[in-house]
Coordinates of C-alpha atoms and ligand atoms in Angstrom, one line a residue:
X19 CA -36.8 -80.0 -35.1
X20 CA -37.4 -76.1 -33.3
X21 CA -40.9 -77.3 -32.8
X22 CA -39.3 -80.6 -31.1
X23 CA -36.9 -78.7 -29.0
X24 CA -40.1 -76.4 -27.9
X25 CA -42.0 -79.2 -26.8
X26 CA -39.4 -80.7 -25.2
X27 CA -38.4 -78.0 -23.5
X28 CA -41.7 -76.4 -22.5
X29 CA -42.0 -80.3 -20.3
X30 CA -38.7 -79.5 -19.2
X31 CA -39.5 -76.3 -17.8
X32 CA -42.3 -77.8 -15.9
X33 CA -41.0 -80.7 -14.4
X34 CA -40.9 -80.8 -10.7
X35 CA -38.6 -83.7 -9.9
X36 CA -35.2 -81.8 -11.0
X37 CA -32.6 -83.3 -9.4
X38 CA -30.0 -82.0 -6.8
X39 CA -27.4 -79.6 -7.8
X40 CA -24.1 -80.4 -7.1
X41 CA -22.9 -78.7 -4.0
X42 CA -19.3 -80.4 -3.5
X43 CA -18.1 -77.5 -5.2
X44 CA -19.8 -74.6 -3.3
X45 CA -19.6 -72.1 -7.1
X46 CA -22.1 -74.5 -8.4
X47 CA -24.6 -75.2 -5.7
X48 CA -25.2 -71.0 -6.3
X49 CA -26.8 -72.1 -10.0
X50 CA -30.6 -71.9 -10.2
X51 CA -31.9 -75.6 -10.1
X52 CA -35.0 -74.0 -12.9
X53 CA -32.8 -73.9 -15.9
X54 CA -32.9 -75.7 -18.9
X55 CA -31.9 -75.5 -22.1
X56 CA -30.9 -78.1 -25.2
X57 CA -29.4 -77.4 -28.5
X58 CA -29.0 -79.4 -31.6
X59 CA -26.6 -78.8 -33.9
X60 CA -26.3 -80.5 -37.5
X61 CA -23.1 -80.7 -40.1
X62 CA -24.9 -78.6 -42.8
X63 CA -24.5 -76.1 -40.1
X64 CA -28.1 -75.4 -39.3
X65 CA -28.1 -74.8 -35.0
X66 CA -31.5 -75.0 -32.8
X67 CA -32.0 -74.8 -29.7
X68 CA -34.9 -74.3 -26.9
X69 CA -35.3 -72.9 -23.4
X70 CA -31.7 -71.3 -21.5
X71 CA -29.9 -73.0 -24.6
X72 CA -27.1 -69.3 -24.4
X73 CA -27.0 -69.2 -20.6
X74 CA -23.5 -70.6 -20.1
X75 CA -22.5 -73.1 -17.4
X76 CA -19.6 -75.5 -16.3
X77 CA -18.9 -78.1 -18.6
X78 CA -17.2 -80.2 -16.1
X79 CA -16.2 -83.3 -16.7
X80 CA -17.8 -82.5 -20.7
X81 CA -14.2 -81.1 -21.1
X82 CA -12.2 -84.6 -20.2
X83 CA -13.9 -85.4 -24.2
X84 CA -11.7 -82.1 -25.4
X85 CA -9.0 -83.3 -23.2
X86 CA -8.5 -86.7 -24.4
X87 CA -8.5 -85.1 -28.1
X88 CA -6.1 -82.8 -27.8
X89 CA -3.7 -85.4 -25.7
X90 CA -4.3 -87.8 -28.4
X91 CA -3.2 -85.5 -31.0
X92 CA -0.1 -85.2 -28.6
X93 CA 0.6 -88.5 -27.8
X94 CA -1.3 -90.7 -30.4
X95 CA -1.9 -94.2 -29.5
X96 CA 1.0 -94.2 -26.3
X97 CA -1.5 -92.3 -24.3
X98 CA -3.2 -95.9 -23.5
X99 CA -0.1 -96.5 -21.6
X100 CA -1.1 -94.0 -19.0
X101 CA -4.9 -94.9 -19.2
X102 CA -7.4 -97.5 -19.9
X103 CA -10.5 -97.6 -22.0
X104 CA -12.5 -100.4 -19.8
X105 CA -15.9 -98.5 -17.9
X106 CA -15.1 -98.3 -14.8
X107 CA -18.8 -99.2 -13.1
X108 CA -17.6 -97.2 -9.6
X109 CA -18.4 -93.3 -9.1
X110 CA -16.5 -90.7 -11.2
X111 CA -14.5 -90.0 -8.2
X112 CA -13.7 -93.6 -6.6
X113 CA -10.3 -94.8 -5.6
X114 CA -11.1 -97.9 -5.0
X115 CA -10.0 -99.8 -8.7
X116 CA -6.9 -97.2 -8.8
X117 CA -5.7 -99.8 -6.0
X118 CA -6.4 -103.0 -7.3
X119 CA -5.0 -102.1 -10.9
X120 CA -1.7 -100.2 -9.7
X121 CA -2.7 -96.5 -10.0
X122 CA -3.2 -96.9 -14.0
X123 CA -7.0 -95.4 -14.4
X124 CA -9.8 -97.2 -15.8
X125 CA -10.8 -94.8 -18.7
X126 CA -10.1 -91.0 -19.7
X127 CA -13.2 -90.1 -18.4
X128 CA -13.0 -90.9 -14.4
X129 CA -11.4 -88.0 -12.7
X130 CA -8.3 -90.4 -12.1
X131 CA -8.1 -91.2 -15.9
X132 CA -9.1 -87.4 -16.4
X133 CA -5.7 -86.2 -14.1
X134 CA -3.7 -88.7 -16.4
X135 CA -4.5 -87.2 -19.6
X136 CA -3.7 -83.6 -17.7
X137 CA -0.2 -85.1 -16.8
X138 CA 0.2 -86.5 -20.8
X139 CA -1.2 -83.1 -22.2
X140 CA 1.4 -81.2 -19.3
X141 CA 4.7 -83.1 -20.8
X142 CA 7.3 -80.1 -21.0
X143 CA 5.1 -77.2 -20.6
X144 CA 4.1 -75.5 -17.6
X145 CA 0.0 -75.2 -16.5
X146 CA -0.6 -71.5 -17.8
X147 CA 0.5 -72.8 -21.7
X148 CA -1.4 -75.8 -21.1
X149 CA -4.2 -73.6 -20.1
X150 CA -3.6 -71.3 -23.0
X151 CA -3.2 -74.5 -25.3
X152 CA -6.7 -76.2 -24.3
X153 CA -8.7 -72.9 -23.9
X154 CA -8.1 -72.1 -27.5
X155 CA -8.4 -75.6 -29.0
X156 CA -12.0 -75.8 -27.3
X157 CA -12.5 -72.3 -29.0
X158 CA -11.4 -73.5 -32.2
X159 CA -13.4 -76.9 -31.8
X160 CA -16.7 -74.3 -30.9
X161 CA -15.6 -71.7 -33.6
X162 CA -16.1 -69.2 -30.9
X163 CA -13.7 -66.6 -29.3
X164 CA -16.0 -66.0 -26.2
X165 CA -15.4 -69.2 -24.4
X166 CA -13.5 -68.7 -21.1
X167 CA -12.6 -69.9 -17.8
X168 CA -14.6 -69.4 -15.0
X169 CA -11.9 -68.6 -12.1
X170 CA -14.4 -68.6 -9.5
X171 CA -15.7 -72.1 -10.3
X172 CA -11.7 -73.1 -10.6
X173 CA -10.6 -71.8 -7.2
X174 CA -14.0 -73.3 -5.4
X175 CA -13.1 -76.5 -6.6
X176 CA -9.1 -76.0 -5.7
X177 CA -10.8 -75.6 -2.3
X178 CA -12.2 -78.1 -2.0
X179 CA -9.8 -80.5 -4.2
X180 CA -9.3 -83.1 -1.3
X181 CA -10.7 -86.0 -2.8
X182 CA -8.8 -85.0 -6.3
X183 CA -5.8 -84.7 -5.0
X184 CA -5.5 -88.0 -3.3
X185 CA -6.8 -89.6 -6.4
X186 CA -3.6 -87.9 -8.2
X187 CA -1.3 -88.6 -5.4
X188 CA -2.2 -92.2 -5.2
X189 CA -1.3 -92.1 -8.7
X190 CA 2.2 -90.2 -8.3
X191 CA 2.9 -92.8 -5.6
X192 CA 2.6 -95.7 -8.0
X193 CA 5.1 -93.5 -10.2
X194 CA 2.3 -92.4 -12.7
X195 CA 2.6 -89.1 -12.5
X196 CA 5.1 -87.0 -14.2
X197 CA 4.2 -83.8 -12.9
X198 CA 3.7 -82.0 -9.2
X199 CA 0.5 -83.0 -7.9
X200 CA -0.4 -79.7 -7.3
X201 CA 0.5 -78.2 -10.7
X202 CA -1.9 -81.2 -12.1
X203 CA -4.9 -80.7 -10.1
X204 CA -4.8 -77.0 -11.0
X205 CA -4.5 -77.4 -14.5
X206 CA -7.5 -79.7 -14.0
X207 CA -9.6 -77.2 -12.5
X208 CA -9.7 -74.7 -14.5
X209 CA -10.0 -77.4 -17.6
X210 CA -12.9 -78.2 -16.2
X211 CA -14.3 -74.4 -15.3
X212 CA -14.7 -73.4 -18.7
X213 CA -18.0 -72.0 -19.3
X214 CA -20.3 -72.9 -22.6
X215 CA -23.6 -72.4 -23.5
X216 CA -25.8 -75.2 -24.5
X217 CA -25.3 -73.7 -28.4
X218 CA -21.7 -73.1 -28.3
X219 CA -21.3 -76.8 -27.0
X220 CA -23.3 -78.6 -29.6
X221 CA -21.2 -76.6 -32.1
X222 CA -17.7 -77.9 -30.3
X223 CA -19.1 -81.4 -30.5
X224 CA -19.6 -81.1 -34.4
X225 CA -15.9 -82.8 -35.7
X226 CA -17.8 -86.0 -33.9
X227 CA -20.6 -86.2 -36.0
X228 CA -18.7 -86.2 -39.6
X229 CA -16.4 -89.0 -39.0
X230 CA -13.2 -86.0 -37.7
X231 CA -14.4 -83.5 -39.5
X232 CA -16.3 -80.3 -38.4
X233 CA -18.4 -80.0 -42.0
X234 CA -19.3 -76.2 -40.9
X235 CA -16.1 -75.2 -40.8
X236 CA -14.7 -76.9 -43.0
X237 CA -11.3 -78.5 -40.7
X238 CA -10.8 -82.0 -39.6
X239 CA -9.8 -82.3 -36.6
X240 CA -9.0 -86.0 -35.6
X241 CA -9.3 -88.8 -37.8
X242 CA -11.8 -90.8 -38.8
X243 CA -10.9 -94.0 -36.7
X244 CA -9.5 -91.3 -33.7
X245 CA -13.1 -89.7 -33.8
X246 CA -15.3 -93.2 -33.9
X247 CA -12.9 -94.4 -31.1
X248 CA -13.7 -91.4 -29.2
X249 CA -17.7 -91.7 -29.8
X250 CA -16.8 -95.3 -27.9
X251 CA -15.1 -94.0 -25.5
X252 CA -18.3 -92.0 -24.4
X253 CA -20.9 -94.9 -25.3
X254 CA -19.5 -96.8 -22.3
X255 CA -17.7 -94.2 -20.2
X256 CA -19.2 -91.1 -20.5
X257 CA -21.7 -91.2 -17.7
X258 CA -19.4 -93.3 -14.8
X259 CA -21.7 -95.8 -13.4
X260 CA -24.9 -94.4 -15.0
X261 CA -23.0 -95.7 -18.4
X262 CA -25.4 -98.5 -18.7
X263 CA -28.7 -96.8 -18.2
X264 CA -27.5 -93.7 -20.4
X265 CA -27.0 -96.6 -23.2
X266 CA -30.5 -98.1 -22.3
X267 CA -32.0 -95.0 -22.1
X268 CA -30.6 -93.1 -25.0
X269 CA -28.1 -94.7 -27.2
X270 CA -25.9 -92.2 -27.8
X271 CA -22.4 -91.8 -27.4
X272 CA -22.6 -88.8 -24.5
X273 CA -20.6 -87.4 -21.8
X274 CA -22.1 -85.2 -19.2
X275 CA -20.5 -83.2 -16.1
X276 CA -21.7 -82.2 -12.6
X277 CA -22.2 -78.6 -14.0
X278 CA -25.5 -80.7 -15.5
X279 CA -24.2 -80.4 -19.0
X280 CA -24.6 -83.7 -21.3
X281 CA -22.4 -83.8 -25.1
X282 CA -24.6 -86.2 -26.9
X283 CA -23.3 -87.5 -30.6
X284 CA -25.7 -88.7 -33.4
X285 CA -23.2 -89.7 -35.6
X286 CA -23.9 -88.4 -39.1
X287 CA -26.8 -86.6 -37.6
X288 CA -25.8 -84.0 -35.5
X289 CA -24.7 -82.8 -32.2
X290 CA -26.8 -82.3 -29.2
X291 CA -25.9 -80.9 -25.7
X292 CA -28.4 -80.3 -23.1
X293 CA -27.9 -78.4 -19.5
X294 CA -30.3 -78.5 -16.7
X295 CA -28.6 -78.4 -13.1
X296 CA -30.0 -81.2 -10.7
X297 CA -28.2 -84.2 -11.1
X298 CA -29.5 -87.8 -10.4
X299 CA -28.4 -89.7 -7.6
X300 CA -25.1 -90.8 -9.9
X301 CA -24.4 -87.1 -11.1
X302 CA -25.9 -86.8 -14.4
X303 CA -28.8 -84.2 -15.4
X304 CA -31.7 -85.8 -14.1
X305 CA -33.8 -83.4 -16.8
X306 CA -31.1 -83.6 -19.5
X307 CA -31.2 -87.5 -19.6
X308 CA -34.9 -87.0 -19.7
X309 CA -34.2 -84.5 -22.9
X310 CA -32.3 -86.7 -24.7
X311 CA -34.3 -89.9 -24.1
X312 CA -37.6 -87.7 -25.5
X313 CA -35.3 -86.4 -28.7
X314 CA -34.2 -90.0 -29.3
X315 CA -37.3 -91.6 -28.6
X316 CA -38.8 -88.9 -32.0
X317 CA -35.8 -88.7 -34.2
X318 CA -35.4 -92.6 -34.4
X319 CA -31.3 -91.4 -33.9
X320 CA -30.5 -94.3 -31.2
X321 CA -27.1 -96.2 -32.3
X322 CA -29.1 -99.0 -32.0
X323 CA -31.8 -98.3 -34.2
X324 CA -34.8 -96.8 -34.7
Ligands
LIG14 N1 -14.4 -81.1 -11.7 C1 -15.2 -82.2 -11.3 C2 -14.5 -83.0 -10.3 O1 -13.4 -83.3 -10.5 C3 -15.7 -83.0 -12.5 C4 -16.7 -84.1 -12.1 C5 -17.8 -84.2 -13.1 O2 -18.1 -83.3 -13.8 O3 -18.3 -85.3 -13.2 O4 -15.0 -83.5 -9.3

């Protein structure tokens, strides 16, 4: 497997087609396009990992898979009555179905589903508990203390959170939203500022893998059918309307962010994440697509078979 990750990484590194960083939130279009990194992590809790696998970036929209955990575990199965679980097969940001289907969102994983499960997780508490709440489960789901915010990334995104915010307040105007707009959108933010390494994220991904349970801790953390439901979830969702391809390409259950992070689940087998910055013409890692599809293509770990 290291001399796997090497390989793959080493192409990586050379590649000159990277992709475009995203630059709708001006924090990120700073990060190095160069960068790559991929870590594997498996239940009996070996970890390896190649190239900038402990350089940490923004998960993203990696952190809407933490999200819907935890508001599951809040809300159990009456979360669906605030969100769908259809692919959506329009851009991650798109307001166009929110019309046609009465401001209820596609799937957890658009940022319209992604500000529902914000407002489910919110119920009763204010954004700094909530905050407080979802930074330490995602440190308890890593096993690692270090994991933070990044502010910076959080307030460039709140300035530019035009396109966000109508999302939510087209929602809120079809009574959807319980919270203030405002108080939403900022909790979503910084959810999806918090900075991980390529190691650290693999590790979080672990209760996945073991049907709930993260084996190298020791804790289950959702149940069986909750975690198989969620390895769904980001079979068809995870990538917006590059689900398709991603299932083509690599057939995995994965979710990846505009920080160029991609949470990849080989169920039983172990848990992946790669990070390289440029972003296809959809918004996933050009290079980390290419990763995984290389990984899959040697480990015979494809869903679908070998
Ligand atoms: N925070 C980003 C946004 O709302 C997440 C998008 C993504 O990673 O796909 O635009």
């Amino acid at each position: 497997m290291q001399d796997l990750l090497n390989d793959i990484a080493g192409k990586m590194k050379l590649a000159t087609e990277r992709g475009e960083v995203a630059n709708y939130i001006p924090q990120l279009a700073h990060v190095d396009p160069q960068q790559f990194g991929i870590a594997v992590a498996t239940p009996d809790g070996q970890v390896f990992a190649a190239g900038d696998a402990r350089e940490p970036f923004s998960i993203q929209s990696i952190s809407k898979v933490f999200a819907l955990t935890l508001a599951l575990g809040k809300q159990g199965d009456s979360l669906w009555q605030y969100v769908g679980r259809e692919p959506s097969g329009d851009p991650f940001n798109s307001i166009v179905q929110l019309e046609h289907e009465s401001g209820k969102p596609r799937n957890p994983f658009i940022n319209a589903g992604a500000i529902a499960v914000v407002d489910a997780i919110m119920m009763g508490h204010e954004p700094k508990e909530v905050l407080a709440e979802l930074l330490s489960f995602v440190r308890f789901l890593a096993n690692d203390d270090r994991l933070y915010f990044d502010h910076e990334v959080a307030a460039s995104e709140l300035e530019h959170k035009h396109r966000n915010a109508s999302l939510a307040h087209f929602m809120k105007a079809f009574g959807r939203l319980h919270h203030d707009v405002d108080k939403v959108i900022g909790t979503y933010f910084h959810q999806c500022a918090v900075a991980m390494n390529c190691v650290q994220l693999a590790q979080a991904g672990l209760f996945l893998v073991s049907d709930g349970v993260n084996q190298v801790t020791g804790t289950r953390v959702v149940s069986a059918q909750r975690a198989r439901r969620i390895n769904s979830l980001m079979m068809m969702c995870g990538h917006y309307d590059g689900s398709g391809e991603f299932a083509f390409r690599v057939g995995l259950p994965g979710k990846s962010g505009v920080g160029g992070g991609i949470l990849a689940i080989a169920p039983a087998r172990a848990s992946i994440a790669v990070w390289s910055p440029g972003l296809d013409n959809i918004g996933n890692s050009l290079l980390g697509t290419r990763a995984l599809e290389m990984l899959v293509q040697e480990t015979g770990w494809s869903v679908f078979g070998h």
